[in-house]
């Protein structure tokens, strides 16, 4: 049977786009202060989940909501289940948008909104691929289950809960990365560096904040300081010179013998720290030139001298490179120093290849910055490296589909990002971004090319059918 998948997608393009717009209007950011029994990650992720499940109900699929943590949309019969994993939660929109991040705008062949490329756009493309197969009533030998998550950008508590109540699919993919395929993912661990909070002398660090999520390069940073009055103008002049010499912008205000410095860099996905400009380490670099003492000095010195621009962990003595998986990357993602607290913290989100371990990472930190009176703890949800061999029939089939529809040679890829593909022993990430795409995930003005949205739906439809027929 020959099926014109491109034609089938073209007939549904308008409907796909309208459903996607509805989904993008949901502000599905995790908000822990708004958690309720029926909204385990806050109202936004719940509402995004419910909206996606409502499309499955409308279109006649079997739909199940697992206590607003996650859910699935399913059809077909068979002893095996093909799983497709998407997520409706998004990282915080942050600053710097040219348009409202939750009012999707189509301009120059792109749809702009938070979640357009990560992961609502790709999820909708995969859902419509599944919908086409159902509407064509094609013969299947396996179940097809679209698992919809709501906490992928934070702790994956959605999937922990889901798999306590539902069986795990036998194999599958997540449309949450790029083509040709992602069949390997580095380990992902967040280590918290704790330093005591204390101030001595005339320079006082009152507050230092930077970062929104462990998996985001912090695009902004703010510090409140007290300094000798005769140094205020000197610091203002120095900040102007610092901005001239570095890829950041800044502002400074004075009130009640305190200076508030706000510094702006560039946010990016934490798996690609080189794509961002870390406002937290740049602000620490500036403040480290002044005569802060005790805990405040330790906090600033670690950030400025050991974390700033050390994206591979060389200064931290954790650098590692694997021939297949590549090098370790490190993102200093969350900074918190408050004068009235006992401890200050910096979250180091580390993506590491096979060949090193969390024990070695912690030891490296202890050896390199232990003299600054630091302690190191591990955040929950540590993920070890994941790899599915290119010879596996799942990988081989997906690469063949990509080659057939693009005319380009498929190849395996290993990334620092973590996708739901690693939830399955035989799980990968597949699309929806094509080689050469502009990566705006976790950044202001996130977008997805409409041509890529529809092309990916074509590839997903053929791939799902080949895997499940």
Short mmCIF file of C-alpha atoms in Angstrom, two decimals:
data_model
loop_
_atom_site.label_atom_id
_atom_site.label_comp_id
_atom_site.label_asym_id
_atom_site.label_seq_id
_atom_site.Cartn_x
_atom_site.Cartn_y
_atom_site.Cartn_z
CA UNK A 1 0.00 0.00 0.00
CA UNK A 2 1.39 3.37 -1.06
CA UNK A 3 0.31 6.36 0.98
CA UNK A 4 0.95 9.98 0.04
CA UNK A 5 1.79 11.19 3.53
CA UNK A 6 2.57 14.70 2.35
CA UNK A 7 -0.86 15.03 0.78
CA UNK A 8 -2.53 13.75 3.94
CA UNK A 9 -0.72 16.33 6.06
CA UNK A 10 -1.49 19.13 3.60
CA UNK A 11 -5.19 18.36 3.88
CA UNK A 12 -4.98 18.86 7.65
CA UNK A 13 -2.55 21.78 7.87
CA UNK A 14 -5.12 24.40 8.85
CA UNK A 15 -6.63 22.18 11.54
CA UNK A 16 -3.20 21.29 12.92
CA UNK A 17 -2.27 24.94 13.13
CA UNK A 18 -5.49 25.95 14.86
CA UNK A 19 -5.08 23.21 17.48
CA UNK A 20 -1.48 24.26 18.03
CA UNK A 21 -2.47 27.88 18.54
CA UNK A 22 -4.98 26.83 21.21
CA UNK A 23 -2.30 24.82 22.96
CA UNK A 24 0.27 27.63 22.80
CA UNK A 25 -2.16 30.03 24.48
CA UNK A 26 -1.95 27.94 27.66
CA UNK A 27 0.66 29.38 30.01
CA UNK A 28 1.87 25.99 31.15
CA UNK A 29 4.79 27.05 33.33
CA UNK A 30 5.33 25.09 36.53
CA UNK A 31 4.35 27.13 39.61
CA UNK A 32 5.09 25.37 42.87
CA UNK A 33 3.34 28.04 44.93
CA UNK A 34 0.06 27.23 43.15
CA UNK A 35 0.16 23.44 43.54
CA UNK A 36 -3.15 21.83 44.58
CA UNK A 37 -4.30 18.20 44.75
CA UNK A 38 -5.73 18.49 41.22
CA UNK A 39 -2.80 20.54 39.88
CA UNK A 40 0.38 18.73 41.02
CA UNK A 41 2.69 21.15 39.19
CA UNK A 42 0.41 24.19 39.22
CA UNK A 43 -2.58 25.13 37.06
CA UNK A 44 -0.64 25.81 33.86
CA UNK A 45 0.86 22.34 33.29
CA UNK A 46 -2.49 20.79 34.25
CA UNK A 47 -4.37 22.95 31.77
CA UNK A 48 -1.88 22.16 29.02
CA UNK A 49 -2.30 18.45 29.70
CA UNK A 50 -6.09 18.71 29.69
CA UNK A 51 -6.10 20.69 26.46
CA UNK A 52 -3.99 18.08 24.68
CA UNK A 53 -6.09 15.20 26.00
CA UNK A 54 -9.24 17.01 24.85
CA UNK A 55 -8.05 16.77 21.24
CA UNK A 56 -7.77 13.00 21.63
CA UNK A 57 -11.28 12.81 23.06
CA UNK A 58 -12.64 14.94 20.23
CA UNK A 59 -11.00 12.72 17.62
CA UNK A 60 -12.26 9.41 19.03
CA UNK A 61 -9.11 7.99 20.61
CA UNK A 62 -9.00 6.10 23.89
CA UNK A 63 -7.91 8.75 26.39
CA UNK A 64 -6.78 8.41 29.99
CA UNK A 65 -5.88 11.13 32.47
CA UNK A 66 -3.64 9.87 35.27
CA UNK A 67 -4.60 12.27 38.09
CA UNK A 68 -3.49 15.36 36.14
CA UNK A 69 0.15 14.27 36.33
CA UNK A 70 0.21 12.85 32.81
CA UNK A 71 -2.09 11.01 30.44
CA UNK A 72 -2.23 9.18 27.17
CA UNK A 73 -4.04 9.04 23.84
CA UNK A 74 -4.16 5.52 22.41
CA UNK A 75 -5.53 3.31 19.64
CA UNK A 76 -4.77 0.03 17.93
CA UNK A 77 -4.44 -3.56 19.11
CA UNK A 78 -1.52 -5.87 19.68
CA UNK A 79 0.82 -7.40 22.22
CA UNK A 80 3.40 -4.63 21.85
CA UNK A 81 2.98 -0.89 22.37
CA UNK A 82 4.74 1.85 20.46
CA UNK A 83 5.13 4.87 22.73
CA UNK A 84 5.34 8.48 21.60
CA UNK A 85 6.24 10.94 24.37
CA UNK A 86 5.52 14.66 24.33
CA UNK A 87 5.22 17.28 27.05
CA UNK A 88 2.96 20.27 27.56
CA UNK A 89 4.91 22.13 30.26
CA UNK A 90 7.28 24.92 29.25
CA UNK A 91 10.12 26.82 30.85
CA UNK A 92 9.29 30.33 32.12
CA UNK A 93 8.95 32.83 29.30
CA UNK A 94 11.45 35.25 30.85
CA UNK A 95 12.22 38.67 29.41
CA UNK A 96 13.19 39.98 25.99
CA UNK A 97 10.17 38.97 23.90
CA UNK A 98 9.02 41.09 20.98
CA UNK A 99 5.49 39.67 21.30
CA UNK A 100 3.35 38.15 24.04
CA UNK A 101 4.86 34.66 24.58
CA UNK A 102 1.38 33.20 25.13
CA UNK A 103 -0.33 34.83 22.16
CA UNK A 104 1.05 32.90 19.17
CA UNK A 105 2.07 35.06 16.22
CA UNK A 106 2.79 33.84 12.69
CA UNK A 107 5.39 35.96 10.92
CA UNK A 108 7.77 35.22 8.04
CA UNK A 109 6.78 31.56 7.94
CA UNK A 110 7.36 31.00 11.65
CA UNK A 111 5.07 30.61 14.63
CA UNK A 112 6.31 32.48 17.69
CA UNK A 113 5.30 31.49 21.23
CA UNK A 114 6.76 29.81 24.30
CA UNK A 115 6.57 26.08 23.60
CA UNK A 116 6.36 26.41 19.81
CA UNK A 117 9.50 24.30 19.34
CA UNK A 118 9.76 22.79 22.84
CA UNK A 119 7.57 20.82 22.79
CA UNK A 120 4.03 21.77 21.79
CA UNK A 121 4.74 22.22 18.09
CA UNK A 122 6.54 18.89 17.65
CA UNK A 123 3.96 17.14 19.87
CA UNK A 124 1.12 18.42 17.73
CA UNK A 125 2.90 17.26 14.58
CA UNK A 126 3.27 13.77 16.07
CA UNK A 127 -0.34 13.76 17.26
CA UNK A 128 -1.62 14.62 13.78
CA UNK A 129 0.59 11.88 12.32
CA UNK A 130 -1.13 9.43 14.64
CA UNK A 131 -4.53 10.93 13.78
CA UNK A 132 -3.90 10.42 10.04
CA UNK A 133 -3.17 6.73 10.56
CA UNK A 134 -6.36 6.35 12.57
CA UNK A 135 -8.51 8.24 10.05
CA UNK A 136 -7.13 6.17 7.15
CA UNK A 137 -8.00 3.02 9.13
CA UNK A 138 -4.65 1.49 8.30
CA UNK A 139 -3.95 -2.06 9.52
CA UNK A 140 -1.80 -2.25 12.66
CA UNK A 141 -0.20 -5.04 14.67
CA UNK A 142 0.69 -2.90 17.68
CA UNK A 143 -0.91 -0.37 19.97
CA UNK A 144 0.11 3.24 19.50
CA UNK A 145 0.15 5.34 22.66
CA UNK A 146 0.87 9.05 22.80
CA UNK A 147 1.99 9.75 26.37
CA UNK A 148 1.45 13.38 27.37
CA UNK A 149 3.62 14.76 30.17
CA UNK A 150 3.45 17.93 32.24
CA UNK A 151 6.77 18.16 34.14
CA UNK A 152 9.53 17.47 31.62
CA UNK A 153 11.21 20.82 32.13
CA UNK A 154 11.58 20.33 35.88
CA UNK A 155 11.86 17.07 37.77
CA UNK A 156 9.99 14.52 35.61
CA UNK A 157 7.64 13.89 38.53
CA UNK A 158 4.91 13.41 35.94
CA UNK A 159 6.56 10.31 34.48
CA UNK A 160 7.49 8.94 37.90
CA UNK A 161 3.81 9.04 38.82
CA UNK A 162 2.56 7.85 35.42
CA UNK A 163 4.69 4.71 35.44
CA UNK A 164 3.57 3.88 38.96
CA UNK A 165 0.09 3.46 37.46
CA UNK A 166 0.61 2.52 33.80
CA UNK A 167 2.64 -0.07 31.90
CA UNK A 168 5.75 1.12 30.08
CA UNK A 169 5.57 0.95 26.24
CA UNK A 170 7.92 -1.54 24.63
CA UNK A 171 9.78 0.95 22.45
CA UNK A 172 9.27 4.41 21.04
CA UNK A 173 10.41 7.96 20.51
CA UNK A 174 9.98 11.51 21.73
CA UNK A 175 9.50 14.32 19.18
CA UNK A 176 11.49 16.71 21.35
CA UNK A 177 14.88 17.15 19.72
CA UNK A 178 16.08 16.99 16.13
CA UNK A 179 16.45 14.85 13.03
CA UNK A 180 17.94 12.58 11.80
CA UNK A 181 17.74 10.98 15.28
CA UNK A 182 19.00 11.29 18.84
CA UNK A 183 19.85 7.77 20.00
CA UNK A 184 22.17 8.79 22.81
CA UNK A 185 21.84 11.24 25.67
CA UNK A 186 24.46 12.27 28.19
CA UNK A 187 23.92 11.89 31.89
CA UNK A 188 22.20 14.81 33.58
CA UNK A 189 22.91 15.76 37.18
CA UNK A 190 22.45 18.93 39.23
CA UNK A 191 24.96 19.49 42.03
CA UNK A 192 24.31 22.21 44.60
CA UNK A 193 27.35 24.10 45.87
CA UNK A 194 26.62 25.50 49.35
CA UNK A 195 28.62 28.31 50.96
CA UNK A 196 27.95 29.93 54.36
CA UNK A 197 26.32 33.37 54.25
CA UNK A 198 28.37 35.98 56.10
CA UNK A 199 29.68 39.51 55.59
CA UNK A 200 32.57 41.38 57.19
CA UNK A 201 33.92 44.83 56.57
CA UNK A 202 32.52 47.80 54.67
CA UNK A 203 31.44 45.91 51.53
CA UNK A 204 28.26 43.93 52.14
CA UNK A 205 26.52 41.53 49.76
CA UNK A 206 22.85 41.81 50.72
CA UNK A 207 21.28 39.77 47.93
CA UNK A 208 22.35 38.00 44.74
CA UNK A 209 19.86 36.24 42.48
CA UNK A 210 20.16 34.75 39.02
CA UNK A 211 18.47 31.97 37.05
CA UNK A 212 15.02 30.49 36.51
CA UNK A 213 15.53 26.74 36.05
CA UNK A 214 18.45 24.27 36.24
CA UNK A 215 18.14 23.61 32.50
CA UNK A 216 18.40 27.27 31.47
CA UNK A 217 21.45 29.51 31.14
CA UNK A 218 20.52 32.52 33.31
CA UNK A 219 19.87 35.55 31.14
CA UNK A 220 19.54 38.06 33.99
CA UNK A 221 21.13 38.61 37.40
CA UNK A 222 20.53 41.09 40.22
CA UNK A 223 22.67 42.01 43.22
CA UNK A 224 22.03 44.38 46.11
CA UNK A 225 25.19 45.64 47.82
CA UNK A 226 26.27 48.13 50.46
CA UNK A 227 29.59 49.91 49.86
CA UNK A 228 31.46 52.89 51.32
CA UNK A 229 29.76 56.11 50.19
CA UNK A 230 32.92 57.42 48.60
CA UNK A 231 33.03 54.35 46.34
CA UNK A 232 29.55 54.70 44.80
CA UNK A 233 30.60 56.84 41.83
CA UNK A 234 33.68 54.69 41.30
CA UNK A 235 31.52 51.55 41.05
CA UNK A 236 29.10 53.23 38.66
CA UNK A 237 31.96 54.24 36.38
CA UNK A 238 33.50 50.77 36.62
CA UNK A 239 30.20 49.15 35.65
CA UNK A 240 30.04 51.29 32.51
CA UNK A 241 33.53 50.15 31.57
CA UNK A 242 32.66 46.52 32.36
CA UNK A 243 29.65 46.65 30.03
CA UNK A 244 31.79 48.16 27.28
CA UNK A 245 34.27 45.30 27.59
CA UNK A 246 31.80 42.39 27.92
CA UNK A 247 28.74 41.05 26.01
CA UNK A 248 26.23 42.22 28.64
CA UNK A 249 24.11 45.23 29.51
CA UNK A 250 23.53 46.60 32.99
CA UNK A 251 21.78 49.19 35.09
CA UNK A 252 22.49 50.49 38.59
CA UNK A 253 20.24 52.30 41.06
CA UNK A 254 20.98 53.85 44.45
CA UNK A 255 18.58 53.94 47.42
CA UNK A 256 19.04 54.04 51.19
CA UNK A 257 22.82 53.53 51.03
CA UNK A 258 22.40 50.43 48.86
CA UNK A 259 23.21 49.85 45.20
CA UNK A 260 21.11 47.50 43.08
CA UNK A 261 22.86 46.20 39.99
CA UNK A 262 20.85 44.44 37.27
CA UNK A 263 22.80 42.69 34.54
CA UNK A 264 21.44 41.16 31.34
CA UNK A 265 23.16 38.44 29.32
CA UNK A 266 21.44 35.87 27.11
CA UNK A 267 19.35 32.86 28.13
CA UNK A 268 19.78 29.52 26.39
CA UNK A 269 19.12 25.81 26.88
CA UNK A 270 21.23 24.42 29.69
CA UNK A 271 22.43 21.60 27.46
CA UNK A 272 24.15 24.20 25.26
CA UNK A 273 25.70 26.68 27.69
CA UNK A 274 27.96 28.09 24.97
CA UNK A 275 24.83 29.43 23.22
CA UNK A 276 24.07 31.68 26.19
CA UNK A 277 25.70 34.53 28.08
CA UNK A 278 25.57 33.66 31.78
CA UNK A 279 24.44 36.81 33.58
CA UNK A 280 25.11 35.22 36.97
CA UNK A 281 28.80 34.58 36.44
CA UNK A 282 29.33 37.92 34.69
CA UNK A 283 27.83 39.78 37.64
CA UNK A 284 29.98 37.78 40.05
CA UNK A 285 33.00 38.58 37.89
CA UNK A 286 32.29 42.30 38.26
CA UNK A 287 31.66 42.20 42.02
CA UNK A 288 34.63 39.95 42.73
CA UNK A 289 36.93 42.94 42.13
CA UNK A 290 35.71 44.59 45.32
CA UNK A 291 36.60 44.06 48.95
CA UNK A 292 33.86 41.68 50.03
CA UNK A 293 34.89 39.29 52.78
CA UNK A 294 33.98 36.00 54.47
CA UNK A 295 31.06 34.03 52.97
CA UNK A 296 30.19 36.76 50.48
CA UNK A 297 33.73 36.71 49.11
CA UNK A 298 33.72 32.91 48.84
CA UNK A 299 30.42 32.96 46.94
CA UNK A 300 31.62 35.58 44.47
CA UNK A 301 35.09 34.12 44.05
CA UNK A 302 33.83 30.61 43.24
CA UNK A 303 31.44 32.00 40.64
CA UNK A 304 33.93 34.41 39.10
CA UNK A 305 37.10 32.33 39.14
CA UNK A 306 35.83 28.75 38.78
CA UNK A 307 32.45 28.92 37.05
CA UNK A 308 32.72 31.88 34.69
CA UNK A 309 33.25 30.67 31.10
CA UNK A 310 34.33 27.22 32.39
CA UNK A 311 31.69 25.38 30.37
CA UNK A 312 33.59 22.07 30.28
CA UNK A 313 34.49 21.97 33.98
CA UNK A 314 38.26 22.28 33.51
CA UNK A 315 38.78 24.51 36.57
CA UNK A 316 36.42 22.34 38.59
CA UNK A 317 38.49 19.25 37.74
CA UNK A 318 35.51 17.42 36.27
CA UNK A 319 36.24 17.76 32.54
CA UNK A 320 35.79 14.51 30.62
CA UNK A 321 35.51 13.54 26.96
CA UNK A 322 34.20 10.25 25.57
CA UNK A 323 34.95 9.24 21.98
CA UNK A 324 31.30 8.49 21.20
CA UNK A 325 29.39 10.83 23.53
CA UNK A 326 31.70 13.81 23.44
CA UNK A 327 32.63 16.22 26.22
CA UNK A 328 31.05 17.07 29.53
CA UNK A 329 29.31 20.46 29.70
CA UNK A 330 28.48 22.49 32.81
CA UNK A 331 25.90 25.25 33.27
CA UNK A 332 25.91 27.36 36.43
CA UNK A 333 22.15 27.80 36.38
CA UNK A 334 20.77 29.11 39.68
CA UNK A 335 22.45 31.53 42.10
CA UNK A 336 20.99 32.48 45.47
CA UNK A 337 22.62 34.58 48.23
CA UNK A 338 20.43 36.25 50.87
CA UNK A 339 21.94 38.08 53.81
CA UNK A 340 19.42 36.67 56.30
CA UNK A 341 19.86 33.04 55.21
CA UNK A 342 22.39 30.56 56.57
CA UNK A 343 23.61 29.27 53.21
CA UNK A 344 24.06 30.51 49.68
CA UNK A 345 23.74 28.07 46.78
CA UNK A 346 24.75 27.68 43.17
CA UNK A 347 23.18 24.95 41.06
CA UNK A 348 25.59 23.33 38.62
CA UNK A 349 23.67 21.46 35.93
CA UNK A 350 26.13 18.99 34.41
CA UNK A 351 25.64 16.93 31.24
CA UNK A 352 28.23 14.15 31.28
CA UNK A 353 29.16 11.30 28.90
CA UNK A 354 29.66 7.65 29.68
CA UNK A 355 32.98 6.95 31.35
CA UNK A 356 32.67 9.23 34.36
CA UNK A 357 30.34 9.08 37.37
CA UNK A 358 28.60 11.29 39.90
CA UNK A 359 31.16 10.18 42.49
CA UNK A 360 34.01 11.52 40.35
CA UNK A 361 32.10 14.74 39.68
CA UNK A 362 31.58 15.40 43.39
CA UNK A 363 35.20 14.58 44.13
CA UNK A 364 36.36 17.03 41.48
CA UNK A 365 34.34 19.81 43.08
CA UNK A 366 35.68 18.96 46.52
CA UNK A 367 39.26 19.03 45.25
CA UNK A 368 38.92 22.26 43.27
CA UNK A 369 36.78 24.53 45.47
CA UNK A 370 36.82 22.83 48.84
CA UNK A 371 39.06 25.56 50.24
CA UNK A 372 36.16 28.01 49.97
CA UNK A 373 34.25 26.30 52.79
CA UNK A 374 31.79 24.70 50.37
CA UNK A 375 29.70 21.58 50.66
CA UNK A 376 28.20 19.76 47.70
CA UNK A 377 24.83 17.98 47.57
CA UNK A 378 23.03 16.21 44.76
CA UNK A 379 19.56 17.25 43.57
CA UNK A 380 16.98 14.50 42.90
CA UNK A 381 16.27 13.04 39.45
CA UNK A 382 19.81 12.24 38.39
CA UNK A 383 19.81 10.64 34.92
CA UNK A 384 22.62 8.37 33.84
CA UNK A 385 23.88 8.24 30.21
CA UNK A 386 21.52 6.53 27.72
CA UNK A 387 22.29 4.92 24.35
CA UNK A 388 20.40 2.78 21.81
CA UNK A 389 22.72 1.20 19.20
CA UNK A 390 22.34 2.34 15.63
CA UNK A 391 21.83 -1.33 14.63
CA UNK A 392 18.62 -1.56 16.68
CA UNK A 393 15.58 -2.00 14.36
CA UNK A 394 13.94 1.06 15.94
CA UNK A 395 16.88 3.31 15.07
CA UNK A 396 17.36 1.73 11.64
CA UNK A 397 13.69 2.21 10.72
CA UNK A 398 13.56 5.83 11.85
CA UNK A 399 16.73 6.67 9.95
CA UNK A 400 15.35 5.00 6.82
CA UNK A 401 12.16 7.07 7.01
CA UNK A 402 14.17 10.26 7.39
CA UNK A 403 16.32 9.40 4.38
CA UNK A 404 13.30 8.53 2.23
CA UNK A 405 11.59 11.86 2.89
CA UNK A 406 14.61 14.19 2.82
CA UNK A 407 17.04 12.55 0.43
CA UNK A 408 19.72 13.15 3.05
CA UNK A 409 21.87 10.51 4.69
CA UNK A 410 20.78 9.68 8.23
CA UNK A 411 23.27 9.48 11.08
CA UNK A 412 23.25 8.92 14.81
CA UNK A 413 23.57 11.79 17.28
CA UNK A 414 24.25 12.07 20.98
CA UNK A 415 23.18 15.18 22.88
CA UNK A 416 23.54 16.80 26.27
CA UNK A 417 19.82 17.46 26.54
CA UNK A 418 17.49 15.02 28.23
CA UNK A 419 14.31 13.87 26.50
CA UNK A 420 11.54 11.46 27.38
CA UNK A 421 13.14 9.09 24.88
CA UNK A 422 15.38 7.85 27.67
CA UNK A 423 12.35 6.62 29.60
CA UNK A 424 12.45 3.43 27.55
CA UNK A 425 15.37 1.04 27.18
CA UNK A 426 14.63 1.15 23.45
CA UNK A 427 13.71 4.80 23.34
CA UNK A 428 15.10 7.68 21.26
CA UNK A 429 14.35 11.28 20.35
CA UNK A 430 13.28 11.88 16.74
CA UNK A 431 12.69 15.34 15.34
CA UNK A 432 11.13 17.73 15.00
CA UNK A 433 13.98 20.12 14.14
CA UNK A 434 15.91 19.62 10.93
CA UNK A 435 19.69 20.00 10.44
CA UNK A 436 20.70 23.63 10.26
CA UNK A 437 17.71 24.92 12.24
CA UNK A 438 17.95 27.99 14.47
CA UNK A 439 17.71 26.82 18.07
CA UNK A 440 15.46 29.13 20.12
CA UNK A 441 14.44 26.62 22.79
CA UNK A 442 14.41 28.17 26.29
CA UNK A 443 15.10 31.58 24.75
CA UNK A 444 13.08 34.73 24.15
CA UNK A 445 11.19 34.82 20.83
CA UNK A 446 11.06 31.02 20.58
CA UNK A 447 9.68 29.92 17.22
CA UNK A 448 9.15 26.97 14.92
CA UNK A 449 9.30 27.11 11.14
CA UNK A 450 5.90 26.16 9.72
CA UNK A 451 7.54 24.22 6.90
CA UNK A 452 9.43 22.18 9.50
CA UNK A 453 6.25 21.64 11.50
CA UNK A 454 4.43 20.15 8.52
CA UNK A 455 7.46 18.25 7.18
CA UNK A 456 7.95 16.62 10.55
CA UNK A 457 4.30 15.53 10.61
CA UNK A 458 4.85 13.77 7.27
CA UNK A 459 7.92 11.95 8.60
CA UNK A 460 6.21 11.07 11.89
CA UNK A 461 3.21 9.57 10.11
CA UNK A 462 5.31 7.31 7.93
CA UNK A 463 7.56 6.36 10.83
CA UNK A 464 4.72 5.50 13.19
CA UNK A 465 3.03 3.40 10.54
CA UNK A 466 6.19 1.47 9.63
CA UNK A 467 6.86 0.77 13.32
CA UNK A 468 3.29 -0.33 14.13
CA UNK A 469 1.90 -1.90 10.96
#
